[in-house]
GROMACS .gro file of C-alpha atoms in nm:
model
  250
    1MET     CA    1   0.155  -0.795  -0.721
    2GLU     CA    2  -0.105  -0.530  -0.765
    3LYS     CA    3  -0.307  -0.501  -1.068
    4ILE     CA    4  -0.185  -0.200  -1.370
    5THR     CA    5  -0.554  -0.123  -1.380
    6ASN     CA    6  -0.514   0.049  -1.027
    7ASP     CA    7  -0.289   0.263  -1.144
    8ILE     CA    8  -0.563   0.457  -1.415
    9ASN     CA    9  -0.716   0.794  -1.232
   10LYS     CA   10  -0.846   0.951  -1.556
   11ILE     CA   11  -0.937   0.881  -1.889
   12ALA     CA   12  -1.037   1.022  -2.130
   13LEU     CA   13  -1.196   0.854  -2.478
   14PHE     CA   14  -1.059   1.008  -2.810
   15ASP     CA   15  -1.206   0.971  -3.171
   16GLY     CA   16  -0.851   0.943  -3.347
   17LYS     CA   17  -0.887   1.280  -3.514
   18ASN     CA   18  -1.054   1.543  -3.207
   19LEU     CA   19  -0.848   1.540  -2.874
   20PRO     CA   20  -1.130   1.597  -2.619
   21ASP     CA   21  -1.133   1.879  -2.377
   22ASN     CA   22  -1.194   1.767  -2.081
   23TRP     CA   23  -1.092   1.430  -1.877
   24GLU     CA   24  -1.444   1.215  -1.868
   25PHE     CA   25  -1.370   1.027  -1.591
   26THR     CA   26  -1.161   1.105  -1.311
   27ASN     CA   27  -1.036   1.008  -1.007
   28LEU     CA   28  -1.110   0.588  -1.122
   29LYS     CA   29  -1.075   0.334  -0.866
   30GLN     CA   30  -1.112  -0.082  -0.924
   31ILE     CA   31  -1.538   0.013  -0.836
   32ASN     CA   32  -1.630   0.294  -1.010
   33CYS     CA   33  -2.012   0.485  -0.860
   34PHE     CA   34  -2.215   0.700  -1.068
   35ILE     CA   35  -2.401   0.929  -0.930
   36GLY     CA   36  -2.664   1.209  -1.034
   37PRO     CA   37  -3.058   1.292  -1.076
   38ASN     CA   38  -3.278   1.140  -1.380
   39ASN     CA   39  -3.192   1.239  -1.681
   40SER     CA   40  -2.845   1.387  -1.592
   41GLY     CA   41  -2.616   1.153  -1.803
   42LYS     CA   42  -2.502   0.908  -1.623
   43SER     CA   43  -2.646   0.611  -1.833
   44ARG     CA   44  -2.505   0.776  -2.142
   45LYS     CA   45  -2.144   0.787  -2.053
   46ILE     CA   46  -2.137   0.462  -1.951
   47ARG     CA   47  -2.311   0.310  -2.284
   48GLU     CA   48  -1.972   0.528  -2.458
   49LEU     CA   49  -1.736   0.400  -2.240
   50PHE     CA   50  -1.862   0.057  -2.306
   51THR     CA   51  -1.805   0.093  -2.752
   52SER     CA   52  -1.503   0.329  -2.715
   53ASP     CA   53  -1.148   0.166  -2.877
   54ILE     CA   54  -1.022   0.168  -2.515
   55ASN     CA   55  -0.620   0.137  -2.764
   56GLN     CA   56  -0.767   0.580  -2.842
   57TRP     CA   57  -0.798   0.607  -2.485
   58ILE     CA   58  -0.642   0.879  -2.339
   59ILE     CA   59  -0.530   0.798  -2.015
   60ASP     CA   60  -0.374   0.947  -1.673
   61THR     CA   61  -0.201   0.688  -1.394
   62TYR     CA   62  -0.115   0.836  -1.007
   63SER     CA   63   0.245   0.692  -1.051
   64LEU     CA   64   0.316   0.921  -1.321
   65PRO     CA   65   0.056   1.225  -1.353
   66ILE     CA   66   0.156   1.411  -1.679
   67ALA     CA   67   0.095   1.699  -1.427
   68GLU     CA   68   0.377   1.628  -1.272
   69VAL     CA   69   0.543   1.563  -1.568
   70LEU     CA   70   0.475   1.889  -1.716
   71ILE     CA   71   0.556   2.042  -1.436
   72GLN     CA   72   0.936   1.897  -1.390
   73VAL     CA   73   0.959   2.007  -1.776
   74GLN     CA   74   0.880   2.356  -1.662
   75GLU     CA   75   1.134   2.353  -1.436
   76THR     CA   76   1.391   2.247  -1.658
   77LEU     CA   77   1.326   2.488  -1.884
   78LYS     CA   78   1.456   2.744  -1.717
   79SER     CA   79   1.842   2.582  -1.756
   80GLN     CA   80   2.007   2.779  -2.024
   81ASN     CA   81   2.176   2.422  -2.134
   82ILE     CA   82   1.903   2.339  -2.199
   83THR     CA   83   1.728   2.606  -2.373
   84HIS     CA   84   2.107   2.565  -2.566
   85THR     CA   85   2.108   2.214  -2.590
   86LEU     CA   86   1.704   2.262  -2.778
   87SER     CA   87   1.823   2.535  -3.017
   88HIS     CA   88   2.103   2.343  -3.132
   89GLN     CA   89   1.874   2.022  -3.152
   90VAL     CA   90   1.519   2.060  -3.241
   91SER     CA   91   1.645   2.419  -3.424
   92SER     CA   92   1.273   2.471  -3.554
   93VAL     CA   93   1.141   2.507  -3.219
   94SER     CA   94   1.090   2.825  -3.054
   95ILE     CA   95   1.153   2.864  -2.670
   96THR     CA   96   0.913   3.096  -2.557
   97ALA     CA   97   0.621   2.903  -2.755
   98LEU     CA   98   0.765   2.600  -2.609
   99LYS     CA   99   0.754   2.756  -2.227
  100ASP     CA  100   0.390   2.941  -2.291
  101THR     CA  101   0.275   2.563  -2.380
  102VAL     CA  102   0.356   2.426  -2.085
  103LYS     CA  103   0.219   2.673  -1.893
  104ASN     CA  104  -0.111   2.633  -2.013
  105LEU     CA  105  -0.085   2.261  -2.037
  106ILE     CA  106  -0.017   2.283  -1.680
  107GLU     CA  107  -0.303   2.588  -1.607
  108LYS     CA  108  -0.545   2.416  -1.836
  109SER     CA  109  -0.509   2.023  -1.716
  110PRO     CA  110  -0.667   1.912  -2.053
  111PRO     CA  111  -0.664   1.536  -2.187
  112ILE     CA  112  -0.316   1.521  -2.326
  113GLY     CA  113  -0.165   1.089  -2.278
  114LEU     CA  114   0.238   1.060  -2.153
  115ASN     CA  115   0.252   0.899  -2.471
  116ARG     CA  116   0.170   1.215  -2.731
  117LEU     CA  117   0.266   1.441  -2.455
  118GLY     CA  118   0.662   1.465  -2.685
  119ASN     CA  119   0.378   1.512  -3.058
  120HIS     CA  120   0.178   1.815  -2.902
  121LEU     CA  121   0.461   2.003  -2.762
  122TYR     CA  122   0.613   1.962  -3.052
  123SER     CA  123   0.301   2.106  -3.274
  124LYS     CA  124   0.251   2.461  -3.054
  125SER     CA  125   0.574   2.514  -3.054
  126TYR     CA  126   0.795   2.452  -3.437
  127ARG     CA  127   0.812   2.764  -3.615
  128ASN     CA  128   0.756   2.720  -3.967
  129ILE     CA  129   0.880   2.374  -4.085
  130PHE     CA  130   0.768   2.054  -3.923
  131SER     CA  131   1.042   1.806  -3.865
  132PHE     CA  132   1.022   1.505  -3.748
  133GLN     CA  133   1.360   1.431  -3.663
  134ASP     CA  134   1.347   1.743  -3.395
  135GLU     CA  135   0.999   1.634  -3.294
  136THR     CA  136   1.173   1.256  -3.141
  137ASN     CA  137   1.476   1.512  -3.004
  138LEU     CA  138   1.264   1.719  -2.777
  139THR     CA  139   1.100   1.431  -2.664
  140ASN     CA  140   1.353   1.267  -2.502
  141LEU     CA  141   1.533   1.582  -2.367
  142LEU     CA  142   1.160   1.659  -2.241
  143ILE     CA  143   1.035   1.351  -2.110
  144THR     CA  144   1.231   1.078  -2.180
  145LYS     CA  145   1.547   1.190  -2.063
  146LEU     CA  146   1.356   1.354  -1.783
  147ASN     CA  147   1.208   1.076  -1.597
  148GLN     CA  148   1.492   0.794  -1.666
  149SER     CA  149   1.441   0.663  -1.293
  150TYR     CA  150   1.064   0.559  -1.418
  151GLN     CA  151   1.167   0.407  -1.730
  152ASP     CA  152   0.887   0.132  -1.616
  153LYS     CA  153   0.594   0.403  -1.506
  154LEU     CA  154   0.610   0.511  -1.894
  155LYS     CA  155   0.520   0.166  -1.970
  156VAL     CA  156   0.209   0.176  -1.773
  157ILE     CA  157  -0.008   0.330  -2.014
  158ASP     CA  158   0.042   0.063  -2.312
  159GLN     CA  159   0.052  -0.282  -2.048
  160ILE     CA  160  -0.248  -0.127  -2.010
  161LYS     CA  161  -0.411  -0.116  -2.334
  162GLU     CA  162  -0.202  -0.490  -2.408
  163LEU     CA  163  -0.477  -0.617  -2.189
  164ASN     CA  164  -0.740  -0.872  -2.337
  165TRP     CA  165  -0.976  -0.647  -2.217
  166SER     CA  166  -1.321  -0.755  -2.201
  167SER     CA  167  -1.647  -0.557  -2.198
  168CYS     CA  168  -1.981  -0.620  -2.023
  169TYR     CA  169  -2.295  -0.425  -2.049
  170ILE     CA  170  -2.565  -0.497  -1.768
  171PRO     CA  171  -2.911  -0.267  -1.882
  172THR     CA  172  -3.148  -0.151  -1.648
  173LEU     CA  173  -3.439  -0.364  -1.674
  174ARG     CA  174  -3.685  -0.173  -1.645
  175SER     CA  175  -4.054  -0.303  -1.683
  176LEU     CA  176  -4.222   0.008  -1.941
  177ARG     CA  177  -3.983  -0.079  -2.139
  178ASN     CA  178  -4.180  -0.205  -2.460
  179LEU     CA  179  -4.031  -0.577  -2.581
  180ASN     CA  180  -4.131  -0.805  -2.871
  181HIS     CA  181  -4.357  -1.076  -2.797
  182LYS     CA  182  -4.219  -1.389  -2.929
  183THR     CA  183  -4.340  -1.753  -2.853
  184ASP     CA  184  -3.942  -1.861  -2.791
  185THR     CA  185  -3.813  -1.865  -2.478
  186SER     CA  186  -3.477  -1.886  -2.545
  187VAL     CA  187  -3.482  -1.593  -2.661
  188ASP     CA  188  -3.344  -1.319  -2.502
  189LEU     CA  189  -3.581  -0.966  -2.516
  190PHE     CA  190  -3.396  -0.743  -2.312
  191LYS     CA  191  -3.089  -0.834  -2.465
  192GLU     CA  192  -3.305  -0.788  -2.814
  193ARG     CA  193  -3.459  -0.395  -2.724
  194THR     CA  194  -3.087  -0.302  -2.509
  195SER     CA  195  -2.905  -0.369  -2.829
  196LEU     CA  196  -3.180  -0.169  -3.130
  197ASP     CA  197  -3.184   0.159  -2.853
  198TYR     CA  198  -2.875   0.172  -2.735
  199PHE     CA  199  -2.597   0.016  -2.978
  200GLU     CA  200  -2.816  -0.053  -3.345
  201LYS     CA  201  -2.539   0.171  -3.485
  202VAL     CA  202  -2.242  -0.011  -3.328
  203ASN     CA  203  -2.077  -0.304  -3.557
  204LYS     CA  204  -1.932  -0.506  -3.260
  205PRO     CA  205  -2.056  -0.423  -2.931
  206GLY     CA  206  -1.942  -0.585  -2.613
  207LEU     CA  207  -2.109  -0.906  -2.398
  208ILE     CA  208  -2.468  -0.711  -2.374
  209PHE     CA  209  -2.578  -0.945  -2.016
  210SER     CA  210  -2.962  -0.947  -1.899
  211GLY     CA  211  -2.899  -1.226  -1.635
  212HIS     CA  212  -3.193  -1.431  -1.897
  213SER     CA  213  -2.978  -1.687  -2.024
  214LEU     CA  214  -2.810  -1.717  -1.629
  215TYR     CA  215  -2.997  -2.070  -1.575
  216GLN     CA  216  -2.960  -2.172  -1.903
  217ASP     CA  217  -2.533  -2.163  -1.886
  218LEU     CA  218  -2.585  -2.324  -1.519
  219VAL     CA  219  -2.774  -2.641  -1.612
  220LYS     CA  220  -2.549  -2.619  -1.936
  221HIS     CA  221  -2.177  -2.645  -1.687
  222LEU     CA  222  -2.337  -2.864  -1.448
  223LEU     CA  223  -2.424  -3.082  -1.724
  224GLY     CA  224  -2.051  -3.009  -1.910
  225THR     CA  225  -1.702  -3.089  -1.922
  226HIS     CA  226  -1.521  -3.204  -1.544
  227GLU     CA  227  -1.355  -2.861  -1.612
  228GLN     CA  228  -1.717  -2.702  -1.695
  229ARG     CA  229  -1.826  -2.820  -1.340
  230GLN     CA  230  -1.520  -2.729  -1.174
  231LYS     CA  231  -1.613  -2.375  -1.207
  232VAL     CA  232  -1.908  -2.349  -1.100
  233ARG     CA  233  -1.813  -2.547  -0.771
  234GLU     CA  234  -1.541  -2.273  -0.758
  235TYR     CA  235  -1.804  -1.997  -0.807
  236GLU     CA  236  -1.977  -2.169  -0.548
  237LYS     CA  237  -1.742  -2.174  -0.284
  238TYR     CA  238  -1.684  -1.788  -0.384
  239LEU     CA  239  -2.023  -1.694  -0.252
  240SER     CA  240  -1.972  -1.878   0.029
  241THR     CA  241  -1.665  -1.775   0.130
  242ASN     CA  242  -1.770  -1.340   0.020
  243PHE     CA  243  -2.112  -1.370   0.076
  244SER     CA  244  -2.210  -1.614   0.359
  245LEU     CA  245  -2.496  -1.470   0.581
  246ASP     CA  246  -2.274  -1.467   0.913
  247LYS     CA  247  -2.065  -1.184   0.707
  248ILE     CA  248  -2.414  -0.941   0.601
  249SER     CA  249  -2.525  -1.018   0.905
  250HIS     CA  250  -2.240  -0.835   1.080
   0.00000   0.00000   0.00000
C-alpha cells in the first residue's frame, strides 16, 4: 500500500492569521534535497518547517491538484444552469466577482488548500452581507458535488494531518561552533548549543539529534528487554540487507 505522504506535492506554512503569498515547498517526494550557495537560507527554511504546526500547513496533492479543481470550477461557471442555481442558492454572491476570483487564482496559483477554497471563493465574491449558509452552499455546488468521484482524494489532506508525525532535526556539527565546557560527558553539548542558537524561543521543538547519545542508546537496548534487543537485531538485519559492501562496491 502506497503511503499517503507520497501524495504531498506542495506545502505552505500558515501562521493561522495571514495566508502566505507563495508555496514554501514544491514538487516534494519522500526524500528531498535542498541545494544552494552558502547563506542562501537552506537551513533556515528547514528549521521553519521543523518548528511549524502541521495542522496549519496548506497542502496541495498530486492526486487532486487545486489547479485542476479551479479549472473545473471555471468551466462549470460558464454554464447558465449553474449560474442560475447560484443566483438562487447563493444569492449574496456576485457571479462576476466569483469568476474573476477563480481566474485570478488560476493565473497566480497562491497557496489555497482545497479545504479552504470554498471559504476563499465566497469571501472574495460576496456582495454586502456575509452568510455562512451561502458559503456552505457555494462550496457544495462548486467543489464537493463537482468532485463526487474524488471523495477519497478530497479526504487525503485530512488524513495526512491526522498522521502521528514526528520531527527530527539533525544539526550540522561545525567544529568552529563555540561549546560550553563541561566535565559531565552525558551532556550533549551540540544539542544544547543547537537549542540555544535556533530554538530558544520555541516552546516544544521536536527531537534534536546530534548522535551524541547513539552509543548509550545502543548499550541500553542491548542490555534491556527482549523487545529492545530485538530492535537492535532488526536494525542490524536492515543495515546488512540495504547497505552491504557488495551493494556499495557495485
